[in-house]
Coordinates of C-alpha atoms in Angstrom, one line a residue:
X1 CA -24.8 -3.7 11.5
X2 CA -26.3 -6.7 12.4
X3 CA -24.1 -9.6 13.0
X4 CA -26.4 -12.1 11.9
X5 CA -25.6 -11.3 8.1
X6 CA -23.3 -13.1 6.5
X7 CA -19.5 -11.3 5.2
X8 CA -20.4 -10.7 1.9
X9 CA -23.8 -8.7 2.9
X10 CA -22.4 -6.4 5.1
X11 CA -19.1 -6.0 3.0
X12 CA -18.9 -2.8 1.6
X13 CA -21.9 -1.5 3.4
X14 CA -20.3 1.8 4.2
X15 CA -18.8 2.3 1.2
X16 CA -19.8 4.1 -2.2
X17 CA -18.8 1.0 -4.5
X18 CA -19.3 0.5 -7.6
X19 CA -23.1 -1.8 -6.5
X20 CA -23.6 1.5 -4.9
X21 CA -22.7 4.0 -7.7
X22 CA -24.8 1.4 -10.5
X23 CA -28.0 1.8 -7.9
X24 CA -27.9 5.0 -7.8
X25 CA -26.7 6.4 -11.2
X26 CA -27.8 7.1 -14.6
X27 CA -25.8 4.0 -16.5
X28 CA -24.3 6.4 -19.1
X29 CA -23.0 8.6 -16.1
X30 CA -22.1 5.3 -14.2
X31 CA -20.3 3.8 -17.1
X32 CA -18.4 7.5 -17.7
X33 CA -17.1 7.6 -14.4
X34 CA -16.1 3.5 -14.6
X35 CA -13.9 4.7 -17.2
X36 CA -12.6 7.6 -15.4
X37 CA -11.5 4.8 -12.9
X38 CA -10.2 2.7 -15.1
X39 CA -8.5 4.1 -17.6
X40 CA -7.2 7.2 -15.7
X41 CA -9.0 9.8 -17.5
X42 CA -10.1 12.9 -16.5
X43 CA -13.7 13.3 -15.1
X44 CA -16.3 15.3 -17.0
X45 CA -17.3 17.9 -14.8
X46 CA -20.7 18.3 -16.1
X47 CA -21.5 14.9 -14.3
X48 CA -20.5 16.1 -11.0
X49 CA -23.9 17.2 -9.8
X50 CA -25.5 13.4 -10.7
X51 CA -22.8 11.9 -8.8
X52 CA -22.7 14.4 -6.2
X53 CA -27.0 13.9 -5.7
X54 CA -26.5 10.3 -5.7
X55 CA -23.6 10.2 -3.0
X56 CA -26.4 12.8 -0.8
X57 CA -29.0 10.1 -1.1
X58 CA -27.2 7.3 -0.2
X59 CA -25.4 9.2 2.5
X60 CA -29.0 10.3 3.8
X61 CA -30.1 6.8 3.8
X62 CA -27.2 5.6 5.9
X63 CA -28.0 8.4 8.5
X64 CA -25.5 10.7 7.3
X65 CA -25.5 14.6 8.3
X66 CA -22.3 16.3 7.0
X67 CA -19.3 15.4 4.7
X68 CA -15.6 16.1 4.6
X69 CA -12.6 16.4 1.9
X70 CA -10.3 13.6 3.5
X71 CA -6.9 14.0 2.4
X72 CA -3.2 13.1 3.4
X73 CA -0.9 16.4 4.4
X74 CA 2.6 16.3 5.1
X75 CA 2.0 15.7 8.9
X76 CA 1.8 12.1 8.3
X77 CA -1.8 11.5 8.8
X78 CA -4.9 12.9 7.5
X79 CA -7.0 15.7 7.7
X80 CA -10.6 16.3 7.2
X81 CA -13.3 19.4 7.7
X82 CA -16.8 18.7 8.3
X83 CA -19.7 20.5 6.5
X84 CA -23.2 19.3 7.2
X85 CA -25.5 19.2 4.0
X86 CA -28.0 22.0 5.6
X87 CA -28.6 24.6 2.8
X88 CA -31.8 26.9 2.5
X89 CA -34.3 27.6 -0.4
X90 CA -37.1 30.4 0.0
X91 CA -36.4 30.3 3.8
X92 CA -36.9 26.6 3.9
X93 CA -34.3 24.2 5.1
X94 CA -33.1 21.4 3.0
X95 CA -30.1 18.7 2.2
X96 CA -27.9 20.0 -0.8
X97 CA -24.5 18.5 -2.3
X98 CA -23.8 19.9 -5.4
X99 CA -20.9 18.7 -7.8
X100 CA -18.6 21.5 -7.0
X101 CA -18.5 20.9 -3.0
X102 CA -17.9 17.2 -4.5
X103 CA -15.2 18.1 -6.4
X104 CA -13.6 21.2 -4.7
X105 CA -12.5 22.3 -1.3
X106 CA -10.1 25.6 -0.2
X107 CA -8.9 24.7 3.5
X108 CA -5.8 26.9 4.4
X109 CA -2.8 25.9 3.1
X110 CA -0.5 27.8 5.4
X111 CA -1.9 25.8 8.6
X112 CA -0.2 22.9 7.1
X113 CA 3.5 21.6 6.3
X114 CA 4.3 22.8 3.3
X115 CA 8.1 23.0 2.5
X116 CA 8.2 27.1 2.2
X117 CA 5.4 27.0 -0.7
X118 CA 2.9 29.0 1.3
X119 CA 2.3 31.6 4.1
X120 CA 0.1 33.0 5.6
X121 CA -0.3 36.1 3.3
X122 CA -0.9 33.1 0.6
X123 CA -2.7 30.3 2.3
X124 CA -5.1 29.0 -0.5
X125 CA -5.0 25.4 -0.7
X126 CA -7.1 23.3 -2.8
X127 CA -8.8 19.9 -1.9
X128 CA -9.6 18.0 -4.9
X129 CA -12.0 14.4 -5.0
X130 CA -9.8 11.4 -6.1
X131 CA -12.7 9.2 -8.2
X132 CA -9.9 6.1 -8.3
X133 CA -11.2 5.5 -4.6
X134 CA -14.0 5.0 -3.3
X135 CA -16.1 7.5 -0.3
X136 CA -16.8 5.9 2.5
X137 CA -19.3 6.6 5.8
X138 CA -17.6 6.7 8.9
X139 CA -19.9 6.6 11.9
X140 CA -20.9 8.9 14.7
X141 CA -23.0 8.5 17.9
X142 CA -25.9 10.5 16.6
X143 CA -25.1 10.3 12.5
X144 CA -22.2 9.8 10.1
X145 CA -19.5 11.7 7.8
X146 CA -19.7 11.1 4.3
X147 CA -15.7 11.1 4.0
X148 CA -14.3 12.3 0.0
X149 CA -10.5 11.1 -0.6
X150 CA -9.1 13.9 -1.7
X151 CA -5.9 15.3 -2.9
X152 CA -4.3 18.6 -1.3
X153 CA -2.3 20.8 -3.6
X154 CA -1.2 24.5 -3.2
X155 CA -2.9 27.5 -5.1
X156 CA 0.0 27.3 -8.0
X157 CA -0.2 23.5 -8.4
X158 CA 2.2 22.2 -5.8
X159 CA 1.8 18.8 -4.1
X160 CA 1.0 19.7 -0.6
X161 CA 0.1 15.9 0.9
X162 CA 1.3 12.7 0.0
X163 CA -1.5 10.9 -2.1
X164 CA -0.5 13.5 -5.1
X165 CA 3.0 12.1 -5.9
X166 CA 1.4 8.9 -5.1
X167 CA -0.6 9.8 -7.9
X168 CA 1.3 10.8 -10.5
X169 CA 4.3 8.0 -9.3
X170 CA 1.8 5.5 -10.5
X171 CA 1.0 7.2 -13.7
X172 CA 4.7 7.2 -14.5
X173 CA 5.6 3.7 -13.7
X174 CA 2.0 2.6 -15.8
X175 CA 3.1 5.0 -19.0
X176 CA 6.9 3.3 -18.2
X177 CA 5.5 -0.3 -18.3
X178 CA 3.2 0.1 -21.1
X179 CA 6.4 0.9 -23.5
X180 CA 8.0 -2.3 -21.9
X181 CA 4.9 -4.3 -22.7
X182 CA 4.9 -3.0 -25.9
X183 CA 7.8 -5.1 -26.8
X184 CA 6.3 -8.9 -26.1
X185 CA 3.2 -8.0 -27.5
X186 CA 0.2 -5.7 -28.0
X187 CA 0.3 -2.6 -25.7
X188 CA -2.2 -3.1 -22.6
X189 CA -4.8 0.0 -22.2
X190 CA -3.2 0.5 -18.6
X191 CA -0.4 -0.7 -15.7
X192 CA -1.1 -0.5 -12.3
X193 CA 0.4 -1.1 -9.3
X194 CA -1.0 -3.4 -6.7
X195 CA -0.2 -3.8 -2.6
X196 CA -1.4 -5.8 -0.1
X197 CA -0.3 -4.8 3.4
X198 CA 0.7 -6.4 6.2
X199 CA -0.1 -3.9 9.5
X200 CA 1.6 -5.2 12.9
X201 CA 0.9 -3.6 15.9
X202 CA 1.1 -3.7 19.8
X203 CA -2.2 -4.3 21.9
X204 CA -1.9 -2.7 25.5
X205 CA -4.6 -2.3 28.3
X206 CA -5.4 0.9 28.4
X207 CA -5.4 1.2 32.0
X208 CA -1.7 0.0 32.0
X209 CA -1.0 2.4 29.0
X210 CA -2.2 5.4 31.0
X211 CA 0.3 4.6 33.6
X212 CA 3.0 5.0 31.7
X213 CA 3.9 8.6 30.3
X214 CA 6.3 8.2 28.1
X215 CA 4.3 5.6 26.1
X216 CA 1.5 8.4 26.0
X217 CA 3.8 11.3 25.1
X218 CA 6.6 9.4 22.8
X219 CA 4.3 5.8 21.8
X220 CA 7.0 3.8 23.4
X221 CA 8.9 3.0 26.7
X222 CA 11.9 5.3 27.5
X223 CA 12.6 3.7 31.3
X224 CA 11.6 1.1 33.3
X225 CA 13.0 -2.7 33.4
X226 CA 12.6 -5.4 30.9
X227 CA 10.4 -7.9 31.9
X228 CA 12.2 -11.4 32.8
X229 CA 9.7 -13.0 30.1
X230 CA 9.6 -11.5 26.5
X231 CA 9.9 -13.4 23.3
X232 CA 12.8 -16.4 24.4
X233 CA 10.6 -19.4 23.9
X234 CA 9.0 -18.3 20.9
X235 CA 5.4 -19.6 21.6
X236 CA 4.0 -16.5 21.3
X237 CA 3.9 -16.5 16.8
X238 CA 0.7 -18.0 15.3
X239 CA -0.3 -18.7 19.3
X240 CA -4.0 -19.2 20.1
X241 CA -5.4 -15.7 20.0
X242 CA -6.4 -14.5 23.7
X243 CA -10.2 -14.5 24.1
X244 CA -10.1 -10.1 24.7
X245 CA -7.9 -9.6 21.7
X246 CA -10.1 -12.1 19.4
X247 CA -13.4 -9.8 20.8
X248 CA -11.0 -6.5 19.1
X249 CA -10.2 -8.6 16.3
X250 CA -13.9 -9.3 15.5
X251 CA -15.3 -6.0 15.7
X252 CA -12.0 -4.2 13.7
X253 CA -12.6 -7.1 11.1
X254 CA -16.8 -6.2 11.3
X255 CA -15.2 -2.5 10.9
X256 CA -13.2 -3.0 7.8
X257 CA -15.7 -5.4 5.7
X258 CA -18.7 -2.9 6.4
X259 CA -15.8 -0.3 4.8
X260 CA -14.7 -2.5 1.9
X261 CA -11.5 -2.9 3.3
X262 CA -10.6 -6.8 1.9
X263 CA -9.4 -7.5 5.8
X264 CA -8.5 -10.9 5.1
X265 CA -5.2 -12.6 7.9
X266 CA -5.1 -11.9 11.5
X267 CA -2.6 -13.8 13.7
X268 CA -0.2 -13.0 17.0
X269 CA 3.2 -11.8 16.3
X270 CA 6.1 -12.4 17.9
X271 CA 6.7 -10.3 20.4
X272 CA 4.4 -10.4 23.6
X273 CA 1.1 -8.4 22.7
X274 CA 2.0 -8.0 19.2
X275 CA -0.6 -8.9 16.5
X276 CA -0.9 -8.8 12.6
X277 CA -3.6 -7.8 9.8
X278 CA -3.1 -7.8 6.4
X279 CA -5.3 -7.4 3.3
X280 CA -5.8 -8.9 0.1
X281 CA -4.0 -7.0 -2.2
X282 CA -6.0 -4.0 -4.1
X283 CA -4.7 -1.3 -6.4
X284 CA -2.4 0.8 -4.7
X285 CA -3.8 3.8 -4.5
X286 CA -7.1 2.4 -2.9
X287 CA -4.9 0.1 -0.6
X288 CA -3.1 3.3 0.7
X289 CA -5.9 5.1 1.6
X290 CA -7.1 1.7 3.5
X291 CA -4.4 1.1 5.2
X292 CA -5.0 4.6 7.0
X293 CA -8.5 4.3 8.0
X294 CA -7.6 0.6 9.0
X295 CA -5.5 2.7 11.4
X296 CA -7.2 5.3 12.5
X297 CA -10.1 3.0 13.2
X298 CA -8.0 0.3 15.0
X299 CA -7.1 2.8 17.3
X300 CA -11.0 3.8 18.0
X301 CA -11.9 0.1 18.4
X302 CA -9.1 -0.8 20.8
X303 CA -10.3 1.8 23.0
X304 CA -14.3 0.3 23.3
X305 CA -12.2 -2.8 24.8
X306 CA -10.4 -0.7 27.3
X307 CA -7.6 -1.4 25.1
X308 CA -4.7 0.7 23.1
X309 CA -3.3 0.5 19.7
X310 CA 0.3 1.0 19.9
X311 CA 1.6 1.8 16.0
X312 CA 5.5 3.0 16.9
X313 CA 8.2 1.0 15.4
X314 CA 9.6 0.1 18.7
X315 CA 7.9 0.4 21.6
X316 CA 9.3 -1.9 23.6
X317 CA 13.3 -2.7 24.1
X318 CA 14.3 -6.6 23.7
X319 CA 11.9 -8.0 21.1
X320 CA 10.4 -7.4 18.0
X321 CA 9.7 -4.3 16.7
X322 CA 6.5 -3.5 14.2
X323 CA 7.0 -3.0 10.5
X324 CA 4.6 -3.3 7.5
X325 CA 5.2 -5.2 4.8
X326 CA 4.4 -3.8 1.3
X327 CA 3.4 -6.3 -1.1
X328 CA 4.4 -4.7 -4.5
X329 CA 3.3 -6.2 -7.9
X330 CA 2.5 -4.4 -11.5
X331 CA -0.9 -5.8 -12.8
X332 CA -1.9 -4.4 -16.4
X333 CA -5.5 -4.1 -18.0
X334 CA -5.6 -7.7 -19.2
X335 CA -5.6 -9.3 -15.4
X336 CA -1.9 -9.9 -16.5
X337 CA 0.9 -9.7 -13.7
X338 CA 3.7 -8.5 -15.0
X339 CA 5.6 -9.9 -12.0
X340 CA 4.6 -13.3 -12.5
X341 CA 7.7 -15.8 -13.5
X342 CA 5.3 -18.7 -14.8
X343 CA 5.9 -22.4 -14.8
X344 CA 9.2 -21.4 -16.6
X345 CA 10.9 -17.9 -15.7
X346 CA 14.0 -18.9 -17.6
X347 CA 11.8 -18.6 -21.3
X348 CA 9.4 -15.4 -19.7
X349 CA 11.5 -12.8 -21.5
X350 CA 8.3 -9.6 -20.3
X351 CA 9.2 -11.2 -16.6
X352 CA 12.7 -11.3 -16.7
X353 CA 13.1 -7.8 -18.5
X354 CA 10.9 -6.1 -15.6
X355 CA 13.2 -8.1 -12.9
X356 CA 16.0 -6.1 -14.5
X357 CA 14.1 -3.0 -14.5
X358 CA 13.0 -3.6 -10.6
X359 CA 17.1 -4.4 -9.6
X360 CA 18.1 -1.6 -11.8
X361 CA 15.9 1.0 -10.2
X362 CA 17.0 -0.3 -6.9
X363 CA 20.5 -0.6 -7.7
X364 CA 20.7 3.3 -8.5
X365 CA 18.6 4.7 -6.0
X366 CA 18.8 2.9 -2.8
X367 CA 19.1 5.8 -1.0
X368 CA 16.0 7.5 -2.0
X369 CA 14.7 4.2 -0.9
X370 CA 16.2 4.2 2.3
X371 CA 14.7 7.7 2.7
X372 CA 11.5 6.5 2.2
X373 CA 11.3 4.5 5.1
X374 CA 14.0 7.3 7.5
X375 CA 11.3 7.8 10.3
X376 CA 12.8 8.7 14.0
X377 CA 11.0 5.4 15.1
X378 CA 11.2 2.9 12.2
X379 CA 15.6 3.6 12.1
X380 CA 15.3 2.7 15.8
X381 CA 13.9 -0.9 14.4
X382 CA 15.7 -1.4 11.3
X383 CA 18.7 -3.6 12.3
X384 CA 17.8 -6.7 15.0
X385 CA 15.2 -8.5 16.4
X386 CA 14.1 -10.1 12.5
X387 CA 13.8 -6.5 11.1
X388 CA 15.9 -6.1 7.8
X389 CA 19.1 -3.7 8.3
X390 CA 18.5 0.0 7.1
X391 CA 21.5 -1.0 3.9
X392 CA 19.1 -1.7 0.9
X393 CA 19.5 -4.5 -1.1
X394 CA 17.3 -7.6 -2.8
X395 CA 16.9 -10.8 -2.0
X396 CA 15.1 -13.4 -5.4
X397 CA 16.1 -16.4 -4.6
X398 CA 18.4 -19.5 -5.7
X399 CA 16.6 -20.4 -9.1
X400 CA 16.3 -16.8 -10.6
X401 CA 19.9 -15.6 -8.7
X402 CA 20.9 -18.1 -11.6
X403 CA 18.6 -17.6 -14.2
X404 CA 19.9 -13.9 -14.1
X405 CA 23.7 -14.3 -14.1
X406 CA 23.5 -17.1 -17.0
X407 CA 22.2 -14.1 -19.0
X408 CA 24.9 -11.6 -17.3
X409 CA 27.8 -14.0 -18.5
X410 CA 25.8 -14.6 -21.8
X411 CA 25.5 -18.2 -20.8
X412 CA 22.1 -20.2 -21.7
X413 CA 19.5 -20.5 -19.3
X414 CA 18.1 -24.3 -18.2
X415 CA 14.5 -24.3 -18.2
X416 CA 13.2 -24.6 -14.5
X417 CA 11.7 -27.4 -12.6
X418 CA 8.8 -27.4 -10.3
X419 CA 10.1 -29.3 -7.5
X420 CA 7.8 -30.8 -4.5
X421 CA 8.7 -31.8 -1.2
X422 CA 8.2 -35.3 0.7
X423 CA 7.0 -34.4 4.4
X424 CA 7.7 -38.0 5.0
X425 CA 4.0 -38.7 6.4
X426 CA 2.0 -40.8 3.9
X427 CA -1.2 -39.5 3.5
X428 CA 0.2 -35.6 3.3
X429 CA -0.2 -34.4 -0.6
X430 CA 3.2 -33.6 -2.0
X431 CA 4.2 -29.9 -1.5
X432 CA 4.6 -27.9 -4.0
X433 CA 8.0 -26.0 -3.3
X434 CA 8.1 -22.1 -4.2
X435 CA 11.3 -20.7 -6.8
X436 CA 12.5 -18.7 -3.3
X437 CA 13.4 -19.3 -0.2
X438 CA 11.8 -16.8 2.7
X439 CA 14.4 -14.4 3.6
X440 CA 13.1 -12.6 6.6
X441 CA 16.4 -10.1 6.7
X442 CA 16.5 -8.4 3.6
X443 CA 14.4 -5.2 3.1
X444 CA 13.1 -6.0 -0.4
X445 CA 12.7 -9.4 -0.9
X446 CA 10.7 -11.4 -4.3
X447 CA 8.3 -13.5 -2.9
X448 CA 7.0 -15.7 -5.8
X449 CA 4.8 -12.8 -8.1
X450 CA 5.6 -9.5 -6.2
X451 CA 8.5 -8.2 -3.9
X452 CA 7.7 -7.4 -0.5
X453 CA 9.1 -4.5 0.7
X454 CA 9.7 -5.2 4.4
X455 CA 11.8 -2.0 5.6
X456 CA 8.3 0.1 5.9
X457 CA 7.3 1.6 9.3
X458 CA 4.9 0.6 11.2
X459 CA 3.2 4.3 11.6
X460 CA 4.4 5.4 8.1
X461 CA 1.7 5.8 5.2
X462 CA 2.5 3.6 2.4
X463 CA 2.0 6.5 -0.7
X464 CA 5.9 7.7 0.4
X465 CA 8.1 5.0 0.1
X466 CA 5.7 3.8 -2.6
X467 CA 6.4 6.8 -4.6
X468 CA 9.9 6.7 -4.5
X469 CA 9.6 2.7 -5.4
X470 CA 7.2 3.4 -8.7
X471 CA 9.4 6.7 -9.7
X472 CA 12.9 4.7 -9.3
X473 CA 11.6 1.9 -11.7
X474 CA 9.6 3.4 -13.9
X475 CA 13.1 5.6 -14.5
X476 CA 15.3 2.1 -14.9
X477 CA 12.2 1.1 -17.0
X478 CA 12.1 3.8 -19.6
X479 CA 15.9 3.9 -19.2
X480 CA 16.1 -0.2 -20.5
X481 CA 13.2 0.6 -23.2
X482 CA 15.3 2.7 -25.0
X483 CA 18.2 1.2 -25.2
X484 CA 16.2 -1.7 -26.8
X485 CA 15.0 0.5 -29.3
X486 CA 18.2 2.2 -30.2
X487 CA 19.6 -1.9 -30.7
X488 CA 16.6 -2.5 -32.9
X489 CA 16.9 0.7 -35.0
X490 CA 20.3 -0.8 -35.6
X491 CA 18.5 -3.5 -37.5
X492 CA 18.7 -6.4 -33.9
X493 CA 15.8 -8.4 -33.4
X494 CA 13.6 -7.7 -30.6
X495 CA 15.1 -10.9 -28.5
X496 CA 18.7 -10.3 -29.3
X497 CA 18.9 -6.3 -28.2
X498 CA 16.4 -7.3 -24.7
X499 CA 18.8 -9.9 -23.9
X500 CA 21.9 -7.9 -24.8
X501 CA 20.3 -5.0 -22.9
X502 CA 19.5 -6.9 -19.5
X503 CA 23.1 -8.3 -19.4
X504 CA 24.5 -5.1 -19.7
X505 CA 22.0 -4.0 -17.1
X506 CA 22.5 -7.5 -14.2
X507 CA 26.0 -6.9 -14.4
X508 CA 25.7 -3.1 -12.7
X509 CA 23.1 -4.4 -10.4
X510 CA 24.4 -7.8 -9.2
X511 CA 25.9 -5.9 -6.5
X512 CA 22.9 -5.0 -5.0
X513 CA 21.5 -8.8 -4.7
X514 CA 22.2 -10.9 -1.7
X515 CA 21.4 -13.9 -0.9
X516 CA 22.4 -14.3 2.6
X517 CA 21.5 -13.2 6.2
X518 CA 21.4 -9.9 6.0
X519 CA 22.8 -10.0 9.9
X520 CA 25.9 -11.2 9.0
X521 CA 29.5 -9.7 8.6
X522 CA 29.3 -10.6 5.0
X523 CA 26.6 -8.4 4.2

């Protein structure tokens, strides 16, 4: 694409959005499949030709030739199959996508991990379009893939990748939060959960990178000595951006826009070479199948720069590894966060009963969490150089650390204060000072209206640890929802049994907030 239109005309270029889908469908099939999006529902099959034509023709008009079934296995990235739209009619060749090649693919189950569930006297496997995100056209020299997001499940029904427990994790936790919403108020159509993020990575010469073996073989340095300079003076974070890398950084950004990926903060890191993109924040499901082309395609784009993506956890001894930060928030179908404490968390009974829920969850299964994020590479991080230790716990901060044991002990809660800080420099506006501090070593910290999970690998795909996140909480969320109706069948007001429930509840989990450095001998 041209670089002489402006962000917003090239952003989304490439993908099927909804501008697209309104374009090119019928509005009462565009507005059916809206709702399929929205609401969760189950597509109407007899729409899949219309959508299917209309994907062809704008796929045609973007120089496409084939299409693929993109989904996640169990290997940790993803997988794809092309099949070019060539079909033939009275001898005659012509393009043809019809609704059940849109909906339906049968790659060979056995080829892939698969826990024991198939073999290869039983292969079948099943690809299946996801609607909740959107295709997108990836690029050749002399075309383009029209790429489905798909999920990958066995013949019998089995999860066989990672986007299908994604998917169902975030139908729990939105059925979950619904019930909990129901008792502040009316019940919201939908709950969904929202990440944003935060990819760091190592940028190499390629030419050195091909030197070196074991960063080819392994993705990080098993020999060799330290350099004498690494990451000691500290000049290195938020440094101006070297005129090679920016050149990377421009096209990926280019990349990502034309994709509809919200590519949005780009900055150095701070270890020697080591760089940052993040993304606004989307529904998760879309922003975990972003977050994997944004890798994939990094990697591709590095290497027209003579320059290599390095996504391992630690490649280099010494300094900082790479992690990436999952910005977690529940959003419902009124724009509402549900995560958001207000101008006064103290009196926000909905926030303060899904802050129990959250520490409850992560109270009782910390080590399905820690599980999430077990990779060879990412445990070799976890531990030093700023990375959060591999023991779980949750850092909120002073002002709700306070709010929440006042209601442990039964005490009253003071309302809060919006404080703002002098920076002592005259014509500086006053600055507005956030409810938490920024506590770099804890794993799963609450960062103002969402907690940021910070123990994620580098490499990893998001939909794993963010399934075991939505299933643990959606389980201390139904589990807190009923106690508050057994208290109310019992004839307690709606206020006294949710604040009689949440004590009950802080007092279990207070063990697994901390408010100190992680590092230390306390912890």
């Amino acid at each position: 694409m041209s670089i002489s239109r402006t962000l917003t005309e090239r952003y989304g270029v490439l993908s099927f959005s909804r501008t697209v889908m309104r374009r090119k469908l019928p509005k009462s099939v565009f507005d059916q499949l809206v709702h399929t999006i929205e609401e969760g529902q189950r597509l109407d099959r007899r729409l899949a030709d219309t959508i299917a034509h209309a994907m062809k023709e704008w796929a045609l008009e973007n120089g496409v030739t084939h299409y693929c079934h993109w989904f996640q296995p169990l290997t940790g990235g993803t997988a794809e199959k092309h099949d070019s739209f060539l079909n033939f009619e009275d001898g005659v060749a012509i393009e043809r996508f019809s609704g059940e090649q849109l909906i339906q693919g049968e790659p060979d189950a056995s080829s892939f991990p698969h826990g024991g569930v198939r073999s290869t006297f039983e292969a079948r496997g099943y690809t299946a379009w996801d609607p909740g995100t959107p295709a997108y056209i990836v690029k050749t020299p002399k075309g383009g893939i029209l790429a489905i997001p798909s999920i990958f499940i066995s013949y019998h029904g089995q999860a066989l990748d990672k986007k299908t427990p994604f998917l169902r994790s975030i139908h729990v936790i939105s059925e979950a939060a619904k019930k909990v919403c129901s008792l502040f108020g009316p019940t919201p159509r939908w709950v969904r959960t929202t990440l944003g993020a935060e990819q760091e990575y190592f940028l190499v010469d390629k030419e050195l990178f091909d030197k070196r073996l074991d960063l080819k073989l392994t993705g990080r340095t098993l020999i060799g000595k330290a350099s004498p300079k690494d990451q000691q003076l500290e000049n290195h974070y938020f440094g101006s951006i070297p005129e090679r890398v920016i050149a990377f950084m421009d096209d990926l950004d280019m990349a990502m826009h034309e994709l509809g990926i919200p590519a949005k903060t780009r900055h150095n890191e701070v270890a020697p070479s080591q760089f940052e993109i993040a993304s606004i924040y989307e529904f998760a499901n879309v922003a975990a199948d972003h977050n994997l082309i944004l890798m994939q395609t990094m990697k591709e784009i590095a290497r027209k720069h003579n320059l290599e993506v390095l996504l391992h956890e630690k490649p280099f001894k010494g300094v900082n590894g790479s992690g990436k930060h999952n910005n977690w928030s529940l959003e419902d179908s009124e724009g509402s966060n549900l995560l958001e404490p207000g101008n006064n968390p103290a009196q926000n009974l909905r926030f303060l009963f899904c802050l129990t829920a959250v520490l409850q969850g992560v109270n009782e299964y910390e080590s399905l969490i820690r599980a999430a994020v077990a990779t060879d590479g990412n445990d070799h991080r976890l531990g030093a150089n700023e990375a959060p230790p591999a023991i779980i716990s949750a850092f909120i901060g002073k002002q709700l650390s306070e709010i929440l044991d006042g209601i442990a002990s039964g005490s009253t809660n003071k309302d809060a204060v919006l404080n703002f800080l002098e920076s002592g420099v005259a014509h500086v506006p006053e600055i507005l000072q956030h409810t938490t501090d920024r506590n770099r070593t804890s794993p799963f910290a609450f960062t103002g209206n969402k907690f940021e999970f910070r123990a994620v690998g580098s490499e990893q795909s998001v939909a794993m640890p963010q399934t075991f996140l939505n299933v643990t909480i959606a389980d201390a969320m139904l589990d807190l929802h009923h106690k508050v109706e057994v208290r109310r069948e019992k004839g307690e007001s709606v206020q006294t049994a949710v604040m009689a429930v949440m004590r009950d509840s802080l007092k279990s989990s207070e063990r697994i907030r901390f408010e100190g450095n992680n590092y230390s001998q306390e912890w």
